Short mmCIF file of C-alpha atoms in Angstrom, two decimals:
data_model
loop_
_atom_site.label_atom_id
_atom_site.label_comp_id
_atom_site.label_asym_id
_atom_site.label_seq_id
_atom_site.Cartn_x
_atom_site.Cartn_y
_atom_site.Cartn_z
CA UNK Z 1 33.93 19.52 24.99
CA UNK Z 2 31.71 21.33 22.09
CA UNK Z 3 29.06 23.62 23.24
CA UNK Z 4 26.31 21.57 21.39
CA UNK Z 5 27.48 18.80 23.77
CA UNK Z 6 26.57 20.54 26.74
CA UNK Z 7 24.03 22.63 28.56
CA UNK Z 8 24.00 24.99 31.42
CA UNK Z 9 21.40 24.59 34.28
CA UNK Z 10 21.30 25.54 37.61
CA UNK Z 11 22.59 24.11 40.56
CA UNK Z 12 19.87 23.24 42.12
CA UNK Z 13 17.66 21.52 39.13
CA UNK Z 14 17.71 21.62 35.42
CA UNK Z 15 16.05 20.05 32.35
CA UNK Z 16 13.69 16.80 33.35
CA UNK Z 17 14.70 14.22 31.45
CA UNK Z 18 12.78 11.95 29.45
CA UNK Z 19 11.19 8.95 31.32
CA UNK Z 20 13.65 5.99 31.17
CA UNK Z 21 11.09 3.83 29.27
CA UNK Z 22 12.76 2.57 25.61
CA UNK Z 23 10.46 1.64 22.91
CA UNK Z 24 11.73 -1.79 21.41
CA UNK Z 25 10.42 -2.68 18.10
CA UNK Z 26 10.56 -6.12 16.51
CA UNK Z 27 10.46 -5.75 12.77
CA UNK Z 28 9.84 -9.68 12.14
CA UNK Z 29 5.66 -9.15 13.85
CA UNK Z 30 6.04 -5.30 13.81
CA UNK Z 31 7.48 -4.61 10.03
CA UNK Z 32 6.52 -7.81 8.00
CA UNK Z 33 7.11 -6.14 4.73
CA UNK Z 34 10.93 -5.69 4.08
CA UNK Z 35 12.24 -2.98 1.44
CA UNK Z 36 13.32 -4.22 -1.90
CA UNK Z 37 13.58 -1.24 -3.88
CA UNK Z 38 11.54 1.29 -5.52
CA UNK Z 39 9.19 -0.60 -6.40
CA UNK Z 40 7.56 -1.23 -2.43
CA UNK Z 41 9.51 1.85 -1.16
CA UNK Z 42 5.86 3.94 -0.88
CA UNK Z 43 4.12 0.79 1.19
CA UNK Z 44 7.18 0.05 3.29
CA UNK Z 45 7.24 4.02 3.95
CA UNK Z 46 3.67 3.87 5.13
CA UNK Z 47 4.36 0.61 6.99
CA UNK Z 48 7.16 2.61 8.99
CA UNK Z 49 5.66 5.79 9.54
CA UNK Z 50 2.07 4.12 10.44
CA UNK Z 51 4.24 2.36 13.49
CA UNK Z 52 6.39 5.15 14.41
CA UNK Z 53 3.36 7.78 14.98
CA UNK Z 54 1.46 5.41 16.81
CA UNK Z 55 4.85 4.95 19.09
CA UNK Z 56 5.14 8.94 18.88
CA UNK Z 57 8.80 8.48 17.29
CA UNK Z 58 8.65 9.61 14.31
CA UNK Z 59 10.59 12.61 15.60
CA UNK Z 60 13.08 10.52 15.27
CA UNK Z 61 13.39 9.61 11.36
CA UNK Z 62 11.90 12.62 10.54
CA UNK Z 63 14.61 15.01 12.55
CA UNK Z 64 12.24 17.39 14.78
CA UNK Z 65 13.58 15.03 17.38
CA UNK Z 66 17.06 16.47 18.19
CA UNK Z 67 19.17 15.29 20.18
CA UNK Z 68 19.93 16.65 23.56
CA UNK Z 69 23.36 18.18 24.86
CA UNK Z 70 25.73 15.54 26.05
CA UNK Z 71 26.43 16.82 29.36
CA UNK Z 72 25.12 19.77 31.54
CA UNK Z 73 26.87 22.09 33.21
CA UNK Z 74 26.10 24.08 36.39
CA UNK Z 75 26.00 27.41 37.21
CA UNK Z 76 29.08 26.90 39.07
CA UNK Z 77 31.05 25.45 36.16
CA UNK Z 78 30.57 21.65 36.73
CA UNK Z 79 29.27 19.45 34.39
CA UNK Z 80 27.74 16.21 34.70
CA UNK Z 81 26.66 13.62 31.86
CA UNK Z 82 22.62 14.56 30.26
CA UNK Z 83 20.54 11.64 31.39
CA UNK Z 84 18.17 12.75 28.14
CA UNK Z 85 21.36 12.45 26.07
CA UNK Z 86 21.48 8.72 26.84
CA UNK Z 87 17.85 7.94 26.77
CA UNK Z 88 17.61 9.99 23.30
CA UNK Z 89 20.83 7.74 21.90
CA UNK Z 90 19.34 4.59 23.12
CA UNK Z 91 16.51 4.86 21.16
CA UNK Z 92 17.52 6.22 18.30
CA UNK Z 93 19.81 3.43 18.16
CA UNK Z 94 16.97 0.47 18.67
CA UNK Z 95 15.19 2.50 15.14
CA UNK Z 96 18.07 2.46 13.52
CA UNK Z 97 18.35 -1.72 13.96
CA UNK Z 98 14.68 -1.83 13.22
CA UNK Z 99 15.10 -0.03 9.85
CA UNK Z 100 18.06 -2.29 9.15
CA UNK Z 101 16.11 -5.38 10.18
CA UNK Z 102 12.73 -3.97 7.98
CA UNK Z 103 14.99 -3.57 4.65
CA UNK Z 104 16.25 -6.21 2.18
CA UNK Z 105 19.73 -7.74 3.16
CA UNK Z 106 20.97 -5.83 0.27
CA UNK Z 107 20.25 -2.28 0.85
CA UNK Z 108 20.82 -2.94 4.68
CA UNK Z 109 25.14 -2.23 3.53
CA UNK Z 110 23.70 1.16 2.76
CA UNK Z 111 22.58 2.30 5.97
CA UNK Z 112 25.29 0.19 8.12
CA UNK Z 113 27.58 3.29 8.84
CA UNK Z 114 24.90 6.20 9.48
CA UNK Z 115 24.84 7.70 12.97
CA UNK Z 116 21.29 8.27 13.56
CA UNK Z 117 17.80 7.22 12.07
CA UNK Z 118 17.47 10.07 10.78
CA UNK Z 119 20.11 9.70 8.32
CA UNK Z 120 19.46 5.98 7.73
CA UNK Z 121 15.54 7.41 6.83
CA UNK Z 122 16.96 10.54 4.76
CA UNK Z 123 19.23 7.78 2.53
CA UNK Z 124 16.70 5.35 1.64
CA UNK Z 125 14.46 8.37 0.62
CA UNK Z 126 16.62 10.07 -1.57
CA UNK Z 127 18.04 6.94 -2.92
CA UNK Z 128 14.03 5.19 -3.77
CA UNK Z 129 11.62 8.06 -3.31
CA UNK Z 130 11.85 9.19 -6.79
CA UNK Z 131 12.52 6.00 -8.55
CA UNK Z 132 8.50 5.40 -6.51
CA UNK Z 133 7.21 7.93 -8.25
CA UNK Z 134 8.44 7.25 -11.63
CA UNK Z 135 7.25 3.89 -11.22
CA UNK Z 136 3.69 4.81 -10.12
CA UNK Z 137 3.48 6.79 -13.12
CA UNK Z 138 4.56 4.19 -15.54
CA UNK Z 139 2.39 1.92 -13.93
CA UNK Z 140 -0.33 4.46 -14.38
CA UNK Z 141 0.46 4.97 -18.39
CA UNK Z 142 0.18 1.54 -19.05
CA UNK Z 143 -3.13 1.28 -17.36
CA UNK Z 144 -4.50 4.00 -19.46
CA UNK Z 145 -2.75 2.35 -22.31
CA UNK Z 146 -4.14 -1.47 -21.87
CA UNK Z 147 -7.13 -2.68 -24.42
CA UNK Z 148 -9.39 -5.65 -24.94
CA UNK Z 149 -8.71 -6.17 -28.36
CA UNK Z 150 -8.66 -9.85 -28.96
CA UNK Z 151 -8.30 -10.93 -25.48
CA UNK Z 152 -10.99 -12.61 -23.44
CA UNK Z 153 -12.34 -10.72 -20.34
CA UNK Z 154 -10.79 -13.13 -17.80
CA UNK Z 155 -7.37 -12.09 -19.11
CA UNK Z 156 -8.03 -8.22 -20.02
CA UNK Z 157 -9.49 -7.85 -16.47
CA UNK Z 158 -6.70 -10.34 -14.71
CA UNK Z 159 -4.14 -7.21 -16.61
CA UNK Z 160 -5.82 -4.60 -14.87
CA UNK Z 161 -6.04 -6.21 -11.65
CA UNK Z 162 -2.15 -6.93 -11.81
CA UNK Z 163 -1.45 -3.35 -12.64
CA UNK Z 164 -4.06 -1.66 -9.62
CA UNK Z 165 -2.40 -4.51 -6.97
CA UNK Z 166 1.13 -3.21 -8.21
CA UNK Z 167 -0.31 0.47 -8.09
CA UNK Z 168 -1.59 -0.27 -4.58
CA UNK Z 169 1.93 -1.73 -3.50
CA UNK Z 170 3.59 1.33 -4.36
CA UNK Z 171 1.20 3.37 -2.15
CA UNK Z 172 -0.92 4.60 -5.27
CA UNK Z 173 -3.59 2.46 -4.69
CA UNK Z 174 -6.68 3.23 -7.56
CA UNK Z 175 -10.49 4.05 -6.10
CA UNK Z 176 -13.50 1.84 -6.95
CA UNK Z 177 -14.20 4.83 -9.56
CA UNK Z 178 -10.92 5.00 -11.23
CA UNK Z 179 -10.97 1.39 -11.91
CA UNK Z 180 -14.18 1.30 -13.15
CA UNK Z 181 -13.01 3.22 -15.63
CA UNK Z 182 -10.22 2.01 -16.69
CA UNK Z 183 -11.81 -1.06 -17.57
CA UNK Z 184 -14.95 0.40 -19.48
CA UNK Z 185 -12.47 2.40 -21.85
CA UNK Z 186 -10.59 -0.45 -22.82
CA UNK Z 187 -13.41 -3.13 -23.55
CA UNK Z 188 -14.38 -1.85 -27.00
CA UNK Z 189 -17.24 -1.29 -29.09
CA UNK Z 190 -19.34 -4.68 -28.41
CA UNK Z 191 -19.47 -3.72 -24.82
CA UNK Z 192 -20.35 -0.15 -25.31
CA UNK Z 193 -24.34 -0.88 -24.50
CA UNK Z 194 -23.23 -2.07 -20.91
CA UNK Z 195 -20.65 0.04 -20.53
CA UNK Z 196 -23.43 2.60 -20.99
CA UNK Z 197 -25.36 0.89 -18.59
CA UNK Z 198 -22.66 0.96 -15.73
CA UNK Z 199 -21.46 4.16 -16.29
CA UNK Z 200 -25.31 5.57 -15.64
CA UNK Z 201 -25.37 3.59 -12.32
CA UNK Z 202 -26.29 5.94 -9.04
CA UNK Z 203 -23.95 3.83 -7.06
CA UNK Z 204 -20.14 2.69 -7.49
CA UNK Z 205 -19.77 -0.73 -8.74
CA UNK Z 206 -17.14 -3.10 -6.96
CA UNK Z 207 -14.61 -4.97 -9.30
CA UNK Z 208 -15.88 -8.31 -8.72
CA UNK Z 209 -19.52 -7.78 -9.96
CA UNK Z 210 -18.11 -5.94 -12.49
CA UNK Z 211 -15.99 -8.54 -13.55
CA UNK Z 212 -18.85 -10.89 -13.36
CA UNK Z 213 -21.40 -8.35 -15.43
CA UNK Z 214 -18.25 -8.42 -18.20
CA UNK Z 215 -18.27 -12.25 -17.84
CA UNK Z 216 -21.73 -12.83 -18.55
CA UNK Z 217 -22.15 -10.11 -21.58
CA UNK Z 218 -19.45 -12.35 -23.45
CA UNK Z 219 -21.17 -15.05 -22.71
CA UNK Z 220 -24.17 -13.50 -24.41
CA UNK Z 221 -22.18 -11.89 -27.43
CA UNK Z 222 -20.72 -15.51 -28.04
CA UNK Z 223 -24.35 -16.80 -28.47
CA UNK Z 224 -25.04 -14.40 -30.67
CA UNK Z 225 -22.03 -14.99 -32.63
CA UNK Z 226 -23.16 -19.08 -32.11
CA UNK Z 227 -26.74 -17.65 -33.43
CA UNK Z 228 -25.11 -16.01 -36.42
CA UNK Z 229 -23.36 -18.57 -37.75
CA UNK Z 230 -26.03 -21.13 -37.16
CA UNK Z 231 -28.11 -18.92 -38.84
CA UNK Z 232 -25.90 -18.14 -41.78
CA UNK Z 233 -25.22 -22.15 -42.38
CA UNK Z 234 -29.04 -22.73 -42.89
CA UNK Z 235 -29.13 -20.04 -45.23
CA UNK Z 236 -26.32 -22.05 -47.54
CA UNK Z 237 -28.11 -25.16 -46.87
CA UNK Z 238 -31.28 -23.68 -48.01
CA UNK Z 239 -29.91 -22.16 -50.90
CA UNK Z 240 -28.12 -25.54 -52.59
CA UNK Z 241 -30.92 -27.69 -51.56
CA UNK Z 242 -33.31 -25.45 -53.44
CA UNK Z 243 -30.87 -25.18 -56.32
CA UNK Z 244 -30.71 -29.14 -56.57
CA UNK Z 245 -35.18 -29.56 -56.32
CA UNK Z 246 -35.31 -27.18 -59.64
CA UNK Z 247 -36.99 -29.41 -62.90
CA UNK Z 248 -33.58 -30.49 -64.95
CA UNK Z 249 -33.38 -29.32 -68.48
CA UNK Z 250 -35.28 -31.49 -71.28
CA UNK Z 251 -32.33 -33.07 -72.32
CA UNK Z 252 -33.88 -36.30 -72.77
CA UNK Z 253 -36.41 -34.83 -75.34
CA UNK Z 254 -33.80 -33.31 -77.07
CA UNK Z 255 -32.18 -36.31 -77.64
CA UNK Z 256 -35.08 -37.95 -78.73
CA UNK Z 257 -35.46 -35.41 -81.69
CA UNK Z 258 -32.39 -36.18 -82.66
CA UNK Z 259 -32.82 -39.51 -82.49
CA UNK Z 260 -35.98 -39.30 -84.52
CA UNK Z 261 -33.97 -36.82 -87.08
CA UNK Z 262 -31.03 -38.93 -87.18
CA UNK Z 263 -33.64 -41.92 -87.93
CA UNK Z 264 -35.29 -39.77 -90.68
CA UNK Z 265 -32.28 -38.99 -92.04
CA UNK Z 266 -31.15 -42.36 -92.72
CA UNK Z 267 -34.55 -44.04 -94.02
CA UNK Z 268 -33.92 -41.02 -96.57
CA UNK Z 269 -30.53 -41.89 -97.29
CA UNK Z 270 -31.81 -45.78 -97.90
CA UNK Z 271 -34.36 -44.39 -100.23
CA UNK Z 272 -32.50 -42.78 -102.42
CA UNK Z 273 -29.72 -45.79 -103.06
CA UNK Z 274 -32.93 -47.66 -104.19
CA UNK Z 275 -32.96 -49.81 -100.92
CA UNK Z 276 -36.47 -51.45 -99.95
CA UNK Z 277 -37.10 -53.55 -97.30
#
């Protein structure tokens, strides 16, 4: 028998133990969202920890909840099994089933042979934690990175809504502000008027009415475009229709001098071969 498996109280009382009340979890209503890797390992994290504080076991996973001696001997040198030994196993053994339960059936092989919560919590950290992180920050860079260009506002703004919802799954979840952002640096220079506009508002803008501002000012610039064109058309129009209404050269006149020449030419010609009509 190890020393950490026992304890030495007196005869006559010793260490309460822990009320004999167990704390069952059931993942399926209790931990809807299963691990699945890196990816949802910051939102599964919070789903955990949320439901272990409010349970106050989160000593637990978190190992500030040892466990207590195995057995407890008197003062007289008899020992007897730790009530708060059994309790304390008990229930670390009911988290350790929920965290199974709560991750996908393929990590579950990775926690099957760890002896406490603790170590089933330590594993998955060390083994997605960082992977998390990278991926909040690539998620991040390609936020910053994402333009307009040619696209139409439905699609530019249904990119940067797909990024923020996969930000906010990781457990990086973007503000109003930050978002607002985002989008007015990407739209471009035919926006920039109500960009300006937005960005001098007193109050934060939601995403929805700014998607529907974004919505309407291409609506606008695309009658303008409509205008432009129109506009340019009638100017072509204008310009070959008044090109065909100009006088056309004399070229009838012309013709009839040299008609009138030719004509001259040959009464000429008939007089001088002594011809008379």
């Amino acid at each position: 028998m190890s020393s950490s498996d026992t304890i030495v109280v007196a005869a006559t009382g010793g260490s309460a133990p822990p009320p004999n009340q167990l704390i069952t979890i059931n993942p399926a209503s209790q931990l809807p969202l299963k691990l699945t890797g890196s990816h949802n390992f910051s939102t599964w994290k919070a789903q955990l920890s949320t439901l272990l504080i409010g349970y106050d076991l989160m000593g637990y996973v978190d190992g500030t909840e040892l466990c207590p001696p195995q057995f407890l001997i008197s003062t007289d040198g008899s020992s007897k099994p730790n009530p708060a030994y059994k309790i304390w196993t008990r229930q670390d053994s009911l988290l350790r089933n929920a965290i199974m339960a709560s991750v996908d059936c393929t990590i579950a092989p990775m926690i099957a042979n760890v002896t406490t919560a603790a170590l089933a919590w330590k594993c998955l950290h060390t083994t997605y934690a960082n992977k998390s992180q990278a991926r909040i920050f690539g998620l991040r860079e390609q936020l910053s990175a994402l333009r307009r260009n040619s696209k139409s506002i439905a699609d530019f703004m249904g990119e940067i809504k797909s990024l923020a919802d996969e930000l906010a799954a990781t457990g990086s979840p973007l503000t109003s502000e930050e978002l607002t952002i985002k989008v007015l640096s990407g739209l471009g220079p035919e926006f920039k008027e109500i960009s300006a506009a937005i960005r001098a508002r007193d109050t934060p803008i939601s995403f929805e009415e700014l998607y529907d501002k974004l919505l309407g000012h291409e609506v606008f610039l695309k009658h303008e475009d409509a205008k432009k064109e129109q506009l340019t058309i009638t100017a072509q129009l204008n310009q070959r229709n008044s090109s065909n209404s100009r006088p056309r050269s004399n070229n009838f006149n012309t013709n009839r001098k040299s008609f009138s020449t030719n004509g001259q030419s040959s009464n000429h010609l008939k007089h001088q071969n002594g011809y008379n009509p």
